[in-house]
Amino acid sequence: GQQVMQIPQYQHVQEGEDFTTYCNSSTTLSNIQWYKQRPGGHPVFLIQLVKSGEVKKQKRLTFQFGEAKKNSSLHITATQTTDVGTYFCAVPFGDYKLSFGAGTTVTVRA
Amino acid sequence: EAGVAQSPRYKIIEKRQSVAFWCNPISGHATLYWYQQILGQGPKLLIQFQNNGVVDDSQLPKDRFSAERLKGVDSTLKIQPAKLEDSAVYLCASSRRDRWNEQYFGPGTRLTVT
């Protein structure tokens, strides 16, 4: 499937701080999805980005699609313990299939 | 609406034994996926169904893995015989055909092969 690289692999954050995680592709993407998986849980769909430069917000989470549609970022402000988990980006390949990145695992220090 | 159901939640077997997983997708979702998630990695697609037909099984190890989706609803994934490297969480997901990239995952089956 399509290869995407997520950085960093691990993100340790002090509660209340901001951080950003990135998803990079070597090829142009038609769209990109973000999923969140809580510890011991299953992936949950967060958002889809389609347009070049698109920015979408969900409360303290800001998702952005790069102008060249080769990368995306997820920025979380004022991190809370509820933000703990692994964030995956997923990109389409073939017909109606998704390829998931390796994820960024977020831990929060209270 | 009810979510994706999977059973069992946990399974421990010895290598060379067989195991089967069951999935019931969200009602009305035509597309069903089986993923394998190894610890520390993202989900890897094994097979994709559209209604009761296989759309893509190119990443399914067909010498030991098989899957079916009878009547276009429930699905089963079987491993026979299991190997140590099959230890993983097996996730079932479903989606509407027109919103296939918004996939709803079940709780998964954690398989341990000893």
PDB file of C-alpha atoms in Angstrom:
ATOM      1  CA  GLY A   1       0.000   0.000   0.000  1.00  0.00           C
ATOM      2  CA  GLN A   2       0.824   3.676  -0.003  1.00  0.00           C
ATOM      3  CA  GLN A   3       3.659   4.548   2.358  1.00  0.00           C
ATOM      4  CA  VAL A   4       3.353   7.390   4.822  1.00  0.00           C
ATOM      5  CA  MET A   5       5.755   8.342   7.552  1.00  0.00           C
ATOM      6  CA  GLN A   6       4.556   9.726  10.850  1.00  0.00           C
ATOM      7  CA  ILE A   7       6.821  11.734  13.102  1.00  0.00           C
ATOM      8  CA  PRO A   8       7.516  11.654  15.916  1.00  0.00           C
ATOM      9  CA  GLN A   9       6.846   8.035  16.852  1.00  0.00           C
ATOM     10  CA  TYR A  10       6.400   9.036  20.486  1.00  0.00           C
ATOM     11  CA  GLN A  11       5.360  12.345  21.974  1.00  0.00           C
ATOM     12  CA  HIS A  12       5.618  12.940  25.722  1.00  0.00           C
ATOM     13  CA  VAL A  13       3.785  16.112  26.657  1.00  0.00           C
ATOM     14  CA  GLN A  14       3.300  18.068  29.853  1.00  0.00           C
ATOM     15  CA  GLU A  15      -0.378  18.644  30.543  1.00  0.00           C
ATOM     16  CA  GLY A  16      -1.348  22.050  29.267  1.00  0.00           C
ATOM     17  CA  GLU A  17       1.351  22.228  26.593  1.00  0.00           C
ATOM     18  CA  ASP A  18       0.861  22.220  22.834  1.00  0.00           C
ATOM     19  CA  PHE A  19       2.357  19.790  20.340  1.00  0.00           C
ATOM     20  CA  THR A  20       2.244  18.878  16.665  1.00  0.00           C
ATOM     21  CA  THR A  21       2.535  15.544  14.925  1.00  0.00           C
ATOM     22  CA  TYR A  22       3.197  15.103  11.213  1.00  0.00           C
ATOM     23  CA  CYS A  23       2.330  12.719   8.418  1.00  0.00           C
ATOM     24  CA  ASN A  24       4.474  12.768   5.277  1.00  0.00           C
ATOM     25  CA  SER A  25       4.063  11.131   1.882  1.00  0.00           C
ATOM     26  CA  SER A  26       6.439  10.971  -1.067  1.00  0.00           C
ATOM     27  CA  THR A  27       3.526  11.171  -3.478  1.00  0.00           C
ATOM     28  CA  THR A  28       0.598  13.540  -3.897  1.00  0.00           C
ATOM     29  CA  LEU A  29      -2.475  12.447  -1.987  1.00  0.00           C
ATOM     30  CA  SER A  30      -6.097  12.816  -2.989  1.00  0.00           C
ATOM     31  CA  ASN A  31      -7.132  12.978   0.638  1.00  0.00           C
ATOM     32  CA  ILE A  32      -5.962  12.025   4.101  1.00  0.00           C
ATOM     33  CA  GLN A  33      -7.715  10.737   7.184  1.00  0.00           C
ATOM     34  CA  TRP A  34      -6.808  10.926  10.863  1.00  0.00           C
ATOM     35  CA  TYR A  35      -7.782   8.290  13.409  1.00  0.00           C
ATOM     36  CA  LYS A  36      -7.226   8.063  17.167  1.00  0.00           C
ATOM     37  CA  GLN A  37      -6.725   4.847  19.115  1.00  0.00           C
ATOM     38  CA  ARG A  38      -6.901   4.989  22.898  1.00  0.00           C
ATOM     39  CA  PRO A  39      -4.784   2.489  24.863  1.00  0.00           C
ATOM     40  CA  GLY A  40      -6.462  -0.904  24.612  1.00  0.00           C
ATOM     41  CA  GLY A  41      -9.068   0.482  22.242  1.00  0.00           C
ATOM     42  CA  HIS A  42      -9.759   0.524  18.542  1.00  0.00           C
ATOM     43  CA  PRO A  43      -9.129   3.227  15.932  1.00  0.00           C
ATOM     44  CA  VAL A  44     -11.784   5.935  15.807  1.00  0.00           C
ATOM     45  CA  PHE A  45     -12.224   8.197  12.792  1.00  0.00           C
ATOM     46  CA  LEU A  46     -11.466  11.844  13.543  1.00  0.00           C
ATOM     47  CA  ILE A  47     -11.461  13.738  10.264  1.00  0.00           C
ATOM     48  CA  GLN A  48     -10.880  13.760   6.526  1.00  0.00           C
ATOM     49  CA  LEU A  49      -8.938  16.428   4.629  1.00  0.00           C
ATOM     50  CA  VAL A  50      -9.367  16.797   0.892  1.00  0.00           C
ATOM     51  CA  LYS A  51      -8.383  20.260  -0.327  1.00  0.00           C
ATOM     52  CA  SER A  52      -4.905  21.696  -0.677  1.00  0.00           C
ATOM     53  CA  GLY A  53      -4.080  23.821   2.374  1.00  0.00           C
ATOM     54  CA  GLU A  54      -7.297  22.798   4.107  1.00  0.00           C
ATOM     55  CA  VAL A  55      -7.520  23.471   7.849  1.00  0.00           C
ATOM     56  CA  LYS A  56     -10.142  21.896  10.085  1.00  0.00           C
ATOM     57  CA  LYS A  57     -10.608  22.286  13.807  1.00  0.00           C
ATOM     58  CA  GLN A  58     -12.184  20.048  16.405  1.00  0.00           C
ATOM     59  CA  LYS A  59     -12.090  21.841  19.744  1.00  0.00           C
ATOM     60  CA  ARG A  60      -8.394  21.808  20.705  1.00  0.00           C
ATOM     61  CA  LEU A  61      -7.330  19.748  17.670  1.00  0.00           C
ATOM     62  CA  THR A  62      -6.293  21.481  14.425  1.00  0.00           C
ATOM     63  CA  PHE A  63      -5.747  19.419  11.289  1.00  0.00           C
ATOM     64  CA  GLN A  64      -4.001  20.768   8.215  1.00  0.00           C
ATOM     65  CA  PHE A  65      -3.392  19.411   4.730  1.00  0.00           C
ATOM     66  CA  GLY A  66      -0.252  20.676   3.029  1.00  0.00           C
ATOM     67  CA  GLU A  67      -0.389  22.938  -0.002  1.00  0.00           C
ATOM     68  CA  ALA A  68       1.253  20.255  -2.144  1.00  0.00           C
ATOM     69  CA  LYS A  69      -1.028  17.577  -0.634  1.00  0.00           C
ATOM     70  CA  LYS A  70       1.970  15.505   0.380  1.00  0.00           C
ATOM     71  CA  ASN A  71       1.805  16.061   4.100  1.00  0.00           C
ATOM     72  CA  SER A  72      -0.551  16.742   6.950  1.00  0.00           C
ATOM     73  CA  SER A  73      -0.276  17.846  10.527  1.00  0.00           C
ATOM     74  CA  LEU A  74      -2.271  17.518  13.715  1.00  0.00           C
ATOM     75  CA  HIS A  75      -1.769  20.229  16.317  1.00  0.00           C
ATOM     76  CA  ILE A  76      -3.189  19.848  19.832  1.00  0.00           C
ATOM     77  CA  THR A  77      -3.349  22.857  22.119  1.00  0.00           C
ATOM     78  CA  ALA A  78      -3.477  22.731  25.919  1.00  0.00           C
ATOM     79  CA  THR A  79      -2.999  18.966  26.023  1.00  0.00           C
ATOM     80  CA  GLN A  80      -5.221  17.075  28.451  1.00  0.00           C
ATOM     81  CA  THR A  81      -5.043  13.532  29.802  1.00  0.00           C
ATOM     82  CA  THR A  82      -7.945  12.670  27.501  1.00  0.00           C
ATOM     83  CA  ASP A  83      -5.610  13.229  24.540  1.00  0.00           C
ATOM     84  CA  VAL A  84      -3.579  10.138  25.454  1.00  0.00           C
ATOM     85  CA  GLY A  85      -3.471   7.563  22.676  1.00  0.00           C
ATOM     86  CA  THR A  86      -2.027   6.862  19.261  1.00  0.00           C
ATOM     87  CA  TYR A  87      -2.878   9.110  16.354  1.00  0.00           C
ATOM     88  CA  PHE A  88      -2.775   7.524  12.909  1.00  0.00           C
ATOM     89  CA  CYS A  89      -2.937   9.145   9.530  1.00  0.00           C
ATOM     90  CA  ALA A  90      -4.426   7.015   6.782  1.00  0.00           C
ATOM     91  CA  VAL A  91      -4.179   7.530   3.051  1.00  0.00           C
ATOM     92  CA  PRO A  92      -6.051   5.906   0.181  1.00  0.00           C
ATOM     93  CA  PHE A  93      -4.557   3.285  -2.098  1.00  0.00           C
ATOM     94  CA  GLY A  94      -6.218   1.232  -4.786  1.00  0.00           C
ATOM     95  CA  ASP A  95      -9.986   1.160  -4.725  1.00  0.00           C
ATOM     96  CA  TYR A  96     -11.646   2.169  -1.463  1.00  0.00           C
ATOM     97  CA  LYS A  97      -8.724   1.061   0.721  1.00  0.00           C
ATOM     98  CA  LEU A  98      -6.728   2.847   3.390  1.00  0.00           C
ATOM     99  CA  SER A  99      -3.071   2.498   4.304  1.00  0.00           C
ATOM    100  CA  PHE A 100      -2.306   3.496   7.878  1.00  0.00           C
ATOM    101  CA  GLY A 101       0.868   5.070   9.134  1.00  0.00           C
ATOM    102  CA  ALA A 102       2.704   3.676  12.156  1.00  0.00           C
ATOM    103  CA  GLY A 103       1.182   6.337  14.378  1.00  0.00           C
ATOM    104  CA  THR A 104       2.339   8.850  16.967  1.00  0.00           C
ATOM    105  CA  THR A 105       1.824   7.631  20.516  1.00  0.00           C
ATOM    106  CA  VAL A 106       1.055  10.460  22.923  1.00  0.00           C
ATOM    107  CA  THR A 107       1.565  10.296  26.668  1.00  0.00           C
ATOM    108  CA  VAL A 108       0.713  13.139  29.027  1.00  0.00           C
ATOM    109  CA  ARG A 109       2.463  14.109  32.246  1.00  0.00           C
ATOM    110  CA  ALA A 110       0.061  15.544  34.770  1.00  0.00           C
TER     111      ALA A 110
ATOM    112  CA  GLU B   1     -26.840   2.836  16.101  1.00  0.00           C
ATOM    113  CA  ALA B   2     -25.012  -0.268  17.227  1.00  0.00           C
ATOM    114  CA  GLY B   3     -21.318  -0.415  16.473  1.00  0.00           C
ATOM    115  CA  VAL B   4     -19.243  -3.121  14.851  1.00  0.00           C
ATOM    116  CA  ALA B   5     -19.340  -6.307  16.916  1.00  0.00           C
ATOM    117  CA  GLN B   6     -16.520  -8.809  17.101  1.00  0.00           C
ATOM    118  CA  SER B   7     -15.976 -12.039  18.959  1.00  0.00           C
ATOM    119  CA  PRO B   8     -14.161 -13.442  20.723  1.00  0.00           C
ATOM    120  CA  ARG B   9     -12.337 -10.535  22.343  1.00  0.00           C
ATOM    121  CA  TYR B  10      -9.353 -12.673  23.310  1.00  0.00           C
ATOM    122  CA  LYS B  11      -7.989 -15.974  22.098  1.00  0.00           C
ATOM    123  CA  ILE B  12      -4.935 -17.975  23.070  1.00  0.00           C
ATOM    124  CA  ILE B  13      -3.938 -20.936  20.934  1.00  0.00           C
ATOM    125  CA  GLU B  14      -0.895 -23.034  20.274  1.00  0.00           C
ATOM    126  CA  LYS B  15       0.950 -22.844  16.995  1.00  0.00           C
ATOM    127  CA  ARG B  16      -0.445 -25.075  14.263  1.00  0.00           C
ATOM    128  CA  GLN B  17      -3.938 -24.855  15.771  1.00  0.00           C
ATOM    129  CA  SER B  18      -6.867 -23.206  14.014  1.00  0.00           C
ATOM    130  CA  VAL B  19      -8.858 -20.167  15.037  1.00  0.00           C
ATOM    131  CA  ALA B  20     -11.831 -18.232  13.703  1.00  0.00           C
ATOM    132  CA  PHE B  21     -12.982 -14.678  14.314  1.00  0.00           C
ATOM    133  CA  TRP B  22     -16.453 -13.305  13.747  1.00  0.00           C
ATOM    134  CA  CYS B  23     -17.573  -9.805  12.799  1.00  0.00           C
ATOM    135  CA  ASN B  24     -20.977  -8.172  12.524  1.00  0.00           C
ATOM    136  CA  PRO B  25     -20.737  -4.773  10.821  1.00  0.00           C
ATOM    137  CA  ILE B  26     -22.909  -1.721  11.281  1.00  0.00           C
ATOM    138  CA  SER B  27     -26.289  -2.251   9.674  1.00  0.00           C
ATOM    139  CA  GLY B  28     -26.366  -0.933   6.132  1.00  0.00           C
ATOM    140  CA  HIS B  29     -22.601  -0.766   5.697  1.00  0.00           C
ATOM    141  CA  ALA B  30     -21.811  -2.481   2.415  1.00  0.00           C
ATOM    142  CA  THR B  31     -18.045  -2.503   2.818  1.00  0.00           C
ATOM    143  CA  LEU B  32     -16.272  -4.664   5.373  1.00  0.00           C
ATOM    144  CA  TYR B  33     -12.559  -4.835   6.107  1.00  0.00           C
ATOM    145  CA  TRP B  34     -10.334  -7.112   8.139  1.00  0.00           C
ATOM    146  CA  TYR B  35      -7.111  -5.622   9.483  1.00  0.00           C
ATOM    147  CA  GLN B  36      -4.185  -7.086  11.373  1.00  0.00           C
ATOM    148  CA  GLN B  37      -2.569  -4.821  13.940  1.00  0.00           C
ATOM    149  CA  ILE B  38       0.725  -5.946  15.382  1.00  0.00           C
ATOM    150  CA  LEU B  39       1.774  -4.263  18.613  1.00  0.00           C
ATOM    151  CA  GLY B  40       3.285  -0.853  17.957  1.00  0.00           C
ATOM    152  CA  GLN B  41       2.143  -0.697  14.334  1.00  0.00           C
ATOM    153  CA  GLY B  42      -0.766   0.701  12.403  1.00  0.00           C
ATOM    154  CA  PRO B  43      -3.563  -1.540  11.129  1.00  0.00           C
ATOM    155  CA  LYS B  44      -2.639  -3.500   8.016  1.00  0.00           C
ATOM    156  CA  LEU B  45      -5.412  -4.407   5.597  1.00  0.00           C
ATOM    157  CA  LEU B  46      -5.903  -8.124   5.030  1.00  0.00           C
ATOM    158  CA  ILE B  47      -9.095  -8.290   2.977  1.00  0.00           C
ATOM    159  CA  GLN B  48     -11.902  -6.064   1.782  1.00  0.00           C
ATOM    160  CA  PHE B  49     -15.474  -7.098   0.968  1.00  0.00           C
ATOM    161  CA  GLN B  50     -18.124  -5.191  -0.922  1.00  0.00           C
ATOM    162  CA  ASN B  51     -21.441  -6.778   0.036  1.00  0.00           C
ATOM    163  CA  ASN B  52     -20.621 -10.496  -0.141  1.00  0.00           C
ATOM    164  CA  GLY B  53     -17.903 -10.231  -2.773  1.00  0.00           C
ATOM    165  CA  VAL B  54     -14.156  -9.950  -2.241  1.00  0.00           C
ATOM    166  CA  VAL B  55     -12.792  -6.670  -3.601  1.00  0.00           C
ATOM    167  CA  ASP B  56      -9.179  -7.110  -2.558  1.00  0.00           C
ATOM    168  CA  ASP B  57      -7.398  -9.944  -0.801  1.00  0.00           C
ATOM    169  CA  SER B  58      -3.934  -9.244  -2.172  1.00  0.00           C
ATOM    170  CA  GLN B  59      -2.451  -8.877   1.313  1.00  0.00           C
ATOM    171  CA  LEU B  60      -4.092 -11.958   2.783  1.00  0.00           C
ATOM    172  CA  PRO B  61      -1.687 -14.879   3.343  1.00  0.00           C
ATOM    173  CA  LYS B  62      -3.898 -17.314   1.522  1.00  0.00           C
ATOM    174  CA  ASP B  63      -1.902 -20.388   2.455  1.00  0.00           C
ATOM    175  CA  ARG B  64      -3.215 -20.078   5.994  1.00  0.00           C
ATOM    176  CA  PHE B  65      -5.796 -17.285   6.124  1.00  0.00           C
ATOM    177  CA  SER B  66      -9.303 -17.393   4.693  1.00  0.00           C
ATOM    178  CA  ALA B  67     -12.322 -15.140   5.016  1.00  0.00           C
ATOM    179  CA  GLU B  68     -15.904 -15.085   3.897  1.00  0.00           C
ATOM    180  CA  ARG B  69     -18.879 -12.806   4.143  1.00  0.00           C
ATOM    181  CA  LEU B  70     -22.037 -14.799   3.668  1.00  0.00           C
ATOM    182  CA  LYS B  71     -25.183 -12.932   2.649  1.00  0.00           C
ATOM    183  CA  GLY B  72     -23.274  -9.673   2.667  1.00  0.00           C
ATOM    184  CA  VAL B  73     -23.553  -9.118   6.406  1.00  0.00           C
ATOM    185  CA  ASP B  74     -21.516 -11.103   8.963  1.00  0.00           C
ATOM    186  CA  SER B  75     -17.980 -12.150   8.198  1.00  0.00           C
ATOM    187  CA  THR B  76     -15.535 -14.714   9.529  1.00  0.00           C
ATOM    188  CA  LEU B  77     -11.762 -14.745   9.313  1.00  0.00           C
ATOM    189  CA  LYS B  78      -9.960 -18.037   9.826  1.00  0.00           C
ATOM    190  CA  ILE B  79      -6.336 -18.926  10.387  1.00  0.00           C
ATOM    191  CA  GLN B  80      -5.261 -22.509   9.822  1.00  0.00           C
ATOM    192  CA  PRO B  81      -2.627 -23.400  10.922  1.00  0.00           C
ATOM    193  CA  ALA B  82      -1.544 -20.509  13.134  1.00  0.00           C
ATOM    194  CA  LYS B  83       2.068 -19.389  13.460  1.00  0.00           C
ATOM    195  CA  LEU B  84       3.742 -17.453  16.251  1.00  0.00           C
ATOM    196  CA  GLU B  85       3.946 -14.365  14.037  1.00  0.00           C
ATOM    197  CA  ASP B  86       0.147 -14.300  13.743  1.00  0.00           C
ATOM    198  CA  SER B  87      -0.056 -12.948  17.294  1.00  0.00           C
ATOM    199  CA  ALA B  88      -1.794  -9.609  16.838  1.00  0.00           C
ATOM    200  CA  VAL B  89      -5.099  -7.823  17.200  1.00  0.00           C
ATOM    201  CA  TYR B  90      -7.517  -8.580  14.374  1.00  0.00           C
ATOM    202  CA  LEU B  91      -9.770  -5.635  13.680  1.00  0.00           C
ATOM    203  CA  CYS B  92     -12.942  -5.641  11.658  1.00  0.00           C
ATOM    204  CA  ALA B  93     -14.174  -2.371  10.193  1.00  0.00           C
ATOM    205  CA  SER B  94     -17.144  -1.371   8.091  1.00  0.00           C
ATOM    206  CA  SER B  95     -18.128   1.666   6.089  1.00  0.00           C
ATOM    207  CA  ARG B  96     -20.762   3.037   3.806  1.00  0.00           C
ATOM    208  CA  ARG B  97     -19.848   2.597   0.187  1.00  0.00           C
ATOM    209  CA  ASP B  98     -20.008   6.357  -0.478  1.00  0.00           C
ATOM    210  CA  ARG B  99     -17.955   7.210   2.623  1.00  0.00           C
ATOM    211  CA  TRP B 100     -15.501   4.352   2.555  1.00  0.00           C
ATOM    212  CA  ASN B 101     -12.656   6.338   4.122  1.00  0.00           C
ATOM    213  CA  GLU B 102     -14.726   6.902   7.259  1.00  0.00           C
ATOM    214  CA  GLN B 103     -14.346   3.435   8.679  1.00  0.00           C
ATOM    215  CA  TYR B 104     -15.886   2.210  11.915  1.00  0.00           C
ATOM    216  CA  PHE B 105     -13.822  -0.316  13.792  1.00  0.00           C
ATOM    217  CA  GLY B 106     -14.895  -3.062  16.128  1.00  0.00           C
ATOM    218  CA  PRO B 107     -13.148  -3.714  19.461  1.00  0.00           C
ATOM    219  CA  GLY B 108     -10.898  -6.332  17.869  1.00  0.00           C
ATOM    220  CA  THR B 109      -9.811  -9.838  18.790  1.00  0.00           C
ATOM    221  CA  ARG B 110      -6.452 -10.132  20.520  1.00  0.00           C
ATOM    222  CA  LEU B 111      -4.823 -13.372  19.371  1.00  0.00           C
ATOM    223  CA  THR B 112      -1.875 -14.884  21.172  1.00  0.00           C
ATOM    224  CA  VAL B 113      -0.154 -17.835  19.547  1.00  0.00           C
ATOM    225  CA  THR B 114       2.147 -19.790  21.853  1.00  0.00           C
TER     226      THR B 114
END
